[in-house]
XYZ file of C-alpha atoms in Angstrom:
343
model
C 20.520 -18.920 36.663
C 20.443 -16.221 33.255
C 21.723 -19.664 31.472
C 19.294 -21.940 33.081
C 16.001 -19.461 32.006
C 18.105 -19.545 28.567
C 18.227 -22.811 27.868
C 14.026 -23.513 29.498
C 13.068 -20.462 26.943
C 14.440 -22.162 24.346
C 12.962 -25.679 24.670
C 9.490 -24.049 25.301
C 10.170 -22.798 21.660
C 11.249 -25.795 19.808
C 8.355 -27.909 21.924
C 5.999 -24.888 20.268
C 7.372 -25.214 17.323
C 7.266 -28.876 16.623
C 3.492 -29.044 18.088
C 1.853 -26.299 16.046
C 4.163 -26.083 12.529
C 2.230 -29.413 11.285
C -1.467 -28.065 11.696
C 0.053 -24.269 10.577
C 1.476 -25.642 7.593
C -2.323 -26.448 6.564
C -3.391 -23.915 5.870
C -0.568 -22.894 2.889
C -0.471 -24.405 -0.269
C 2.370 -26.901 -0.885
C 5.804 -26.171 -1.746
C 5.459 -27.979 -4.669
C 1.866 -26.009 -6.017
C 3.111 -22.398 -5.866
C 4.115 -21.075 -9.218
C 5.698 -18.089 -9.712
C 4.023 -15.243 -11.628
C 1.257 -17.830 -12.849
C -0.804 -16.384 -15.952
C -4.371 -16.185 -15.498
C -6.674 -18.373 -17.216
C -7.021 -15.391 -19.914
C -3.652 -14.590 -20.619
C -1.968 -18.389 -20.450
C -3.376 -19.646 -23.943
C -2.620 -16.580 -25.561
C 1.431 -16.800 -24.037
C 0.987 -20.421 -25.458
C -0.511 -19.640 -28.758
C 2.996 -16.857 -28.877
C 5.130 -19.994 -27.947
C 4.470 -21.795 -31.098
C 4.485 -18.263 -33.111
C 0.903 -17.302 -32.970
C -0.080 -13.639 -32.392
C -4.041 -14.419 -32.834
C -4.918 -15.067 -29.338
C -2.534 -12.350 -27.813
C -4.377 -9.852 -30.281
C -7.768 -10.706 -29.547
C -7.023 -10.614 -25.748
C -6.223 -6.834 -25.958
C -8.238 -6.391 -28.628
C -10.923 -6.822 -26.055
C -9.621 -5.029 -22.824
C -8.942 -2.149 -25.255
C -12.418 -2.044 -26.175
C -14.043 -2.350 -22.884
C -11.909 -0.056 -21.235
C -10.315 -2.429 -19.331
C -7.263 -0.570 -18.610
C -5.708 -2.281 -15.474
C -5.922 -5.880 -17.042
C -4.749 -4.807 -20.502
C -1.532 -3.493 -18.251
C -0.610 -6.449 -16.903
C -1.480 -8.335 -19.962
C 1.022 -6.015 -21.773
C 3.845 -6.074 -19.583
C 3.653 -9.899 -19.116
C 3.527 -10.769 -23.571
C 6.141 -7.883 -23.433
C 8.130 -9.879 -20.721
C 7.727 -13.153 -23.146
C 8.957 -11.429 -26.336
C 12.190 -10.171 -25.042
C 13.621 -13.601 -25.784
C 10.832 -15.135 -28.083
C 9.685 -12.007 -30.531
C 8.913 -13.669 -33.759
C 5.197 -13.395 -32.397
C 5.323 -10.079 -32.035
C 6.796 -9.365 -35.616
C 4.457 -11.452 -37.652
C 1.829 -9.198 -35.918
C 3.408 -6.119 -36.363
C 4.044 -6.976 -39.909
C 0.417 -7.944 -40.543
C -0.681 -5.135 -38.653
C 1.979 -2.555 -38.316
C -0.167 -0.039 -37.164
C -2.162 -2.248 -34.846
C -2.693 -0.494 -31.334
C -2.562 -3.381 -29.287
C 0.609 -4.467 -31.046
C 2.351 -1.345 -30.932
C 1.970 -0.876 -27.126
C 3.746 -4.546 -26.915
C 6.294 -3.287 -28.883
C 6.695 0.119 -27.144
C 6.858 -1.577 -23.763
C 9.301 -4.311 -24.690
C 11.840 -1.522 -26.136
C 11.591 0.029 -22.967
C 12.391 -3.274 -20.998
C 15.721 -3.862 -23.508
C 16.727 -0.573 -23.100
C 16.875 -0.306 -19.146
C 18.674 -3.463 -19.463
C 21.494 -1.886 -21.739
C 24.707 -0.195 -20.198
C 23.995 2.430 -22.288
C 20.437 2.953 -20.796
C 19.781 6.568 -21.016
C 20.941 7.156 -24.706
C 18.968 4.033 -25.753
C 15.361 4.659 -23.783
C 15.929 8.643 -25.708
C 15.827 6.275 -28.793
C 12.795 4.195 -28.244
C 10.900 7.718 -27.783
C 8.926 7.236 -30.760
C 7.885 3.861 -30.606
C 5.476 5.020 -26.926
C 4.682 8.116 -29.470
C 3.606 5.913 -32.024
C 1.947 3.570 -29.873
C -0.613 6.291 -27.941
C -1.197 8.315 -30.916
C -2.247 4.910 -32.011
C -4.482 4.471 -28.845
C -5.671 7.526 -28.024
C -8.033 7.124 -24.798
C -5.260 4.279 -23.467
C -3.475 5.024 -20.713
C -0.709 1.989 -21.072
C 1.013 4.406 -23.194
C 1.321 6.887 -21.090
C 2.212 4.409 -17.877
C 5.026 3.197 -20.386
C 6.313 7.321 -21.084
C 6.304 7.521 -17.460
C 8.583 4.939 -16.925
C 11.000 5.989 -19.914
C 11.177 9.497 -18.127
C 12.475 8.136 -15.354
C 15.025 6.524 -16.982
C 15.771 9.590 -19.021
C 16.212 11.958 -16.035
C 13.484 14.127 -17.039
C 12.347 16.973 -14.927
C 9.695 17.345 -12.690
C 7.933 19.220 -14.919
C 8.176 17.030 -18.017
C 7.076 14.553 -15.391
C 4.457 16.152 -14.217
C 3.014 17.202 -17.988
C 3.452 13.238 -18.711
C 1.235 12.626 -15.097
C -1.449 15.008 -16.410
C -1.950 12.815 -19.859
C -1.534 9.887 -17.969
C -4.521 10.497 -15.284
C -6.888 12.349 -17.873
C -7.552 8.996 -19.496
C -7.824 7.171 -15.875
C -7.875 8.491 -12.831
C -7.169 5.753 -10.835
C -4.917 3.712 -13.021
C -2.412 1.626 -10.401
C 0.250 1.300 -13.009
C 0.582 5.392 -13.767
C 0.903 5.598 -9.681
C 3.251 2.954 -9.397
C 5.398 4.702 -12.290
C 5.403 7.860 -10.309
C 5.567 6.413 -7.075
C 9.398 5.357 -8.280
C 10.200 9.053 -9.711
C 9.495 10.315 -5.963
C 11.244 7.719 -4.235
C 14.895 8.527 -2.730
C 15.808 5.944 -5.214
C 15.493 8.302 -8.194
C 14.401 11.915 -8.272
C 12.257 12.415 -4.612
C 12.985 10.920 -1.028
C 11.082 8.745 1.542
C 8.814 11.830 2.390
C 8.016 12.777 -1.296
C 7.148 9.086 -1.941
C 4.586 8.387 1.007
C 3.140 11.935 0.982
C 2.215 11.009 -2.459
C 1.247 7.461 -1.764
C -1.077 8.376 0.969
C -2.944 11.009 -0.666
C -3.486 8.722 -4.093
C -4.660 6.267 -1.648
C -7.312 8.651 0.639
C -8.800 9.340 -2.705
C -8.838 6.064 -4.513
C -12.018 4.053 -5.144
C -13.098 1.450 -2.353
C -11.039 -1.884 -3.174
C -8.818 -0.413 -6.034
C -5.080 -1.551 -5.639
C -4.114 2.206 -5.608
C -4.812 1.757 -1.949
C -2.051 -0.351 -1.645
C 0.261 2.623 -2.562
C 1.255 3.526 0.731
C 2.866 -0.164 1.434
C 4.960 0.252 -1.753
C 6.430 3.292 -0.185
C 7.150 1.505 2.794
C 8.530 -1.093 1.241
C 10.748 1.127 -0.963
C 11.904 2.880 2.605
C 12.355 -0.810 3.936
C 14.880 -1.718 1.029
C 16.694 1.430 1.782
C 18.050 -0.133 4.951
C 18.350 3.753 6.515
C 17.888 3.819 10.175
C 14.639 4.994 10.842
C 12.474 6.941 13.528
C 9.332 6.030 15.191
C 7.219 8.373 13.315
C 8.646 6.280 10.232
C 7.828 3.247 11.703
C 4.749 3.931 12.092
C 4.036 4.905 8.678
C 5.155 1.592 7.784
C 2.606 0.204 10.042
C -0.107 2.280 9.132
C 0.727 1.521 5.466
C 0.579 -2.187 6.092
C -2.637 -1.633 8.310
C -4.410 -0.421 4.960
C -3.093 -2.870 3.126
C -4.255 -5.735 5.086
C -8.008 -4.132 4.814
C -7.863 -4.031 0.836
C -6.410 -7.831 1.259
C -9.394 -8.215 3.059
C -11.965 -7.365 0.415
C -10.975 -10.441 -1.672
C -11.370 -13.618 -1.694
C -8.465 -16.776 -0.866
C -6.332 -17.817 -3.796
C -7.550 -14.139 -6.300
C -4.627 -14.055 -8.652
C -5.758 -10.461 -9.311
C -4.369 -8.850 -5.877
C -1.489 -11.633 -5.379
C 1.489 -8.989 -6.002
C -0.067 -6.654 -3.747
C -0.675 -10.026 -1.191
C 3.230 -10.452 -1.889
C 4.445 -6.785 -1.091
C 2.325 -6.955 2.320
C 3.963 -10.043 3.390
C 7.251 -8.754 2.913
C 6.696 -5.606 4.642
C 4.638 -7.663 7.648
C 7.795 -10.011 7.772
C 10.039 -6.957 7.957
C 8.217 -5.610 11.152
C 7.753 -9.190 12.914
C 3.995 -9.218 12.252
C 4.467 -12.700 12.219
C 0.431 -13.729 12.425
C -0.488 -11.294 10.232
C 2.033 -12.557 7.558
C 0.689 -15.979 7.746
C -2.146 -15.116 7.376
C -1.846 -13.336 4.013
C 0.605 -16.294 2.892
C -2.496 -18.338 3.468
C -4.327 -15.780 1.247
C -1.445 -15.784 -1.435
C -2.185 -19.315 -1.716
C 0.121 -20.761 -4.898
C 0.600 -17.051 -6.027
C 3.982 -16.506 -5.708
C 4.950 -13.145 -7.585
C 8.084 -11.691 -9.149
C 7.953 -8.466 -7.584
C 8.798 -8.081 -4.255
C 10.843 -10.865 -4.234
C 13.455 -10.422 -6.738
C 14.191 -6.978 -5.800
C 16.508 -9.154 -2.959
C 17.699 -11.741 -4.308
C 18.149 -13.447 -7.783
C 15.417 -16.713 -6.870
C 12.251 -14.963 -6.133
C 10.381 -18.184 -5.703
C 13.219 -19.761 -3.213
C 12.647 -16.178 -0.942
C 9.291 -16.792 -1.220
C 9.311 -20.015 -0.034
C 12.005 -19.536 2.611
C 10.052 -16.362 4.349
C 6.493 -18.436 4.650
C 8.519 -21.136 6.072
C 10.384 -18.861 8.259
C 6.511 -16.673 9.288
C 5.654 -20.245 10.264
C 8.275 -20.851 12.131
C 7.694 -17.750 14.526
C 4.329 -17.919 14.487
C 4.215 -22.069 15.798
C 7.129 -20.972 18.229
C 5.080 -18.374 19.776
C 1.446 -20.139 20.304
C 0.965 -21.627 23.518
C 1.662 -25.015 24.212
C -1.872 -25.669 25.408
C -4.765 -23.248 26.181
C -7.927 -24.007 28.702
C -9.493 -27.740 28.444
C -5.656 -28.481 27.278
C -6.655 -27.889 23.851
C -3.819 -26.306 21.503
C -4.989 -21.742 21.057
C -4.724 -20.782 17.698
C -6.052 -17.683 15.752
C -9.136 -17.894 14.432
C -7.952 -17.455 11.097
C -6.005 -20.107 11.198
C -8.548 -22.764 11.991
């Protein structure tokens, strides 16, 4: 009899599945449309111009989120030409020798020693090294907090103290408050990963979050946490659990507050699907898939497992799966029940 509801169980599932996947799978981009780590439409010509050797456009394009204070774009934009010169430089060093004392290009340059150094076996004796160049490059750029986002990540990987940390925090947050990189970087030094533990990390993440501006990413702090607690693969209590919920919970509001298809919240988008996944919120995780849209991202991805875009791929597939397998065959009037959000 125990085999018998077996075997009925699991042909109600596949007869889900195969009904509903087809009209859930409309609402995702194709396979073949999601890109990984996309540029946006400001950033891509100037990685262009820097594949042909031209530093014009990349200069001009923090040039002008220098001036405007645009602190969160010029960030990514940073970290991302950084990202390109670590195997295609000559860019960069045309523009530093045009300009050698160029803000914008020294903050490229300080950020891509960085990313060479944590790369090197010898790690900690070469990030002591490349001290200077994030010297050089806020003295240069005084009122930028990139710098200081870039310091805070060296002093992690120089096993500085808490209270070097903490001075480093204070020049960090006195240029912006609310800058989502500087969190992120200290959201690592309190993780059980490095220098805090799983308590340290969301105790942090949840206070940043409680007192960050309505639709800032900072409020998506709290999910990174849970995702870093996630990764650790520790057993965990209910109280923890729900923590992770909650976390996810919050993050599904600031999801909320933009539109299908933004490139700007995408990594956030990302995280939250991974976390939903992890806790077999299977609806909720299509659903931000379907907000994702072709916006695959690095980051969380590639934290388990060396094809970021195959994961990606393989865990909407997978949501849809569950999701299809556990809608109703047919609802009232014999018409197929779906979730509004998916109509």
């Amino acid at each position: 009899m125990v085999r018998t509801m077996s075997l009925i169980r699991a042909l109600i599932r596949t007869a889900r599945m195969i009904r509903h996947t087809p009209r859930l799978t409309d609402c995702l981009a194709p396979d073949e449309a999601v890109l990984l780590d996309a540029p946006d439409d400001r950033l891509g010509p100037a990685l262009v111009a820097a594949a042909v050797g031209e530093y014009e456009p990349a200069a001009k394009l923090l040039a002008t989120t220098r001036e405007s204070a645009e602190w969160e774009n010029r960030d990514r934009y940073v970290v991302r030409l950084a990202a390109f010169a670590r195997n295609r430089d000559e860019w960069l060093g045309d523009w530093l020798g045009a300009a050698p004392r160029d803000a914008d290009a020294l903050v490229v340059k300080a950020e891509l020693a960085v990313r060479r150094a944590w790369e090197s076996p010898a790690r900690t004796e070469q990030l002591r090294e490349v001290g200077p160049l994030i010297d050089a490059a806020a003295e240069a750029g005084p009122g930028d907090p990139v710098p200081w986002r870039i310091a805070l990540d060296h002093a992690r990987g120089t096993h500085a103290t808490h209270t070097a940390f903490e001075t480093l925090w204070e020049q960090a947050v006195r240029r912006s408050s609310h800058h989502y990189g500087c969190h992120v970087a200290a959201l690592k030094y309190l993780s059980a990963q490095w220098y805090g533990s799983h308590r340290e990390c969301f105790d942090f993440a949840e206070q940043a979050a409680a007192d960050a501006l309505p639709g800032s990413l900072v409020q998506a702090l709290p999910v990174r946490a849970a995702f870093a607690q996630l990764l650790g693969g520790e057993a965990r209590t209910s109280v923890q659990d729900d923590r992770i919920d909650a976390a996810a919970d919050l993050a599904i509001t600031l999801s909320r507050g933009y539109g299908p298809g933004d490139p700007w919240p995408a990594e956030v988008r990302n995280l939250l699907a991974y976390v939903l996944v992890a806790r077999g919120r299977w609806e909720e995780a299509l659903n931000q898939f379907r907000l994702i849209g072709p916006h695959a991202t690095s980051f969380p991805w590639s934290s388990v497992t060396e094809d970021p875009l195959g994961r990606f791929l393989q865990a909407r597939d997978d949501v849809r799966t569950e999701v299809a397998s556990a809608t109703p065959l047919r609802g009232r009037g014999g018409q197929v029940r779906l979730l509004d959000h998916y109509s």
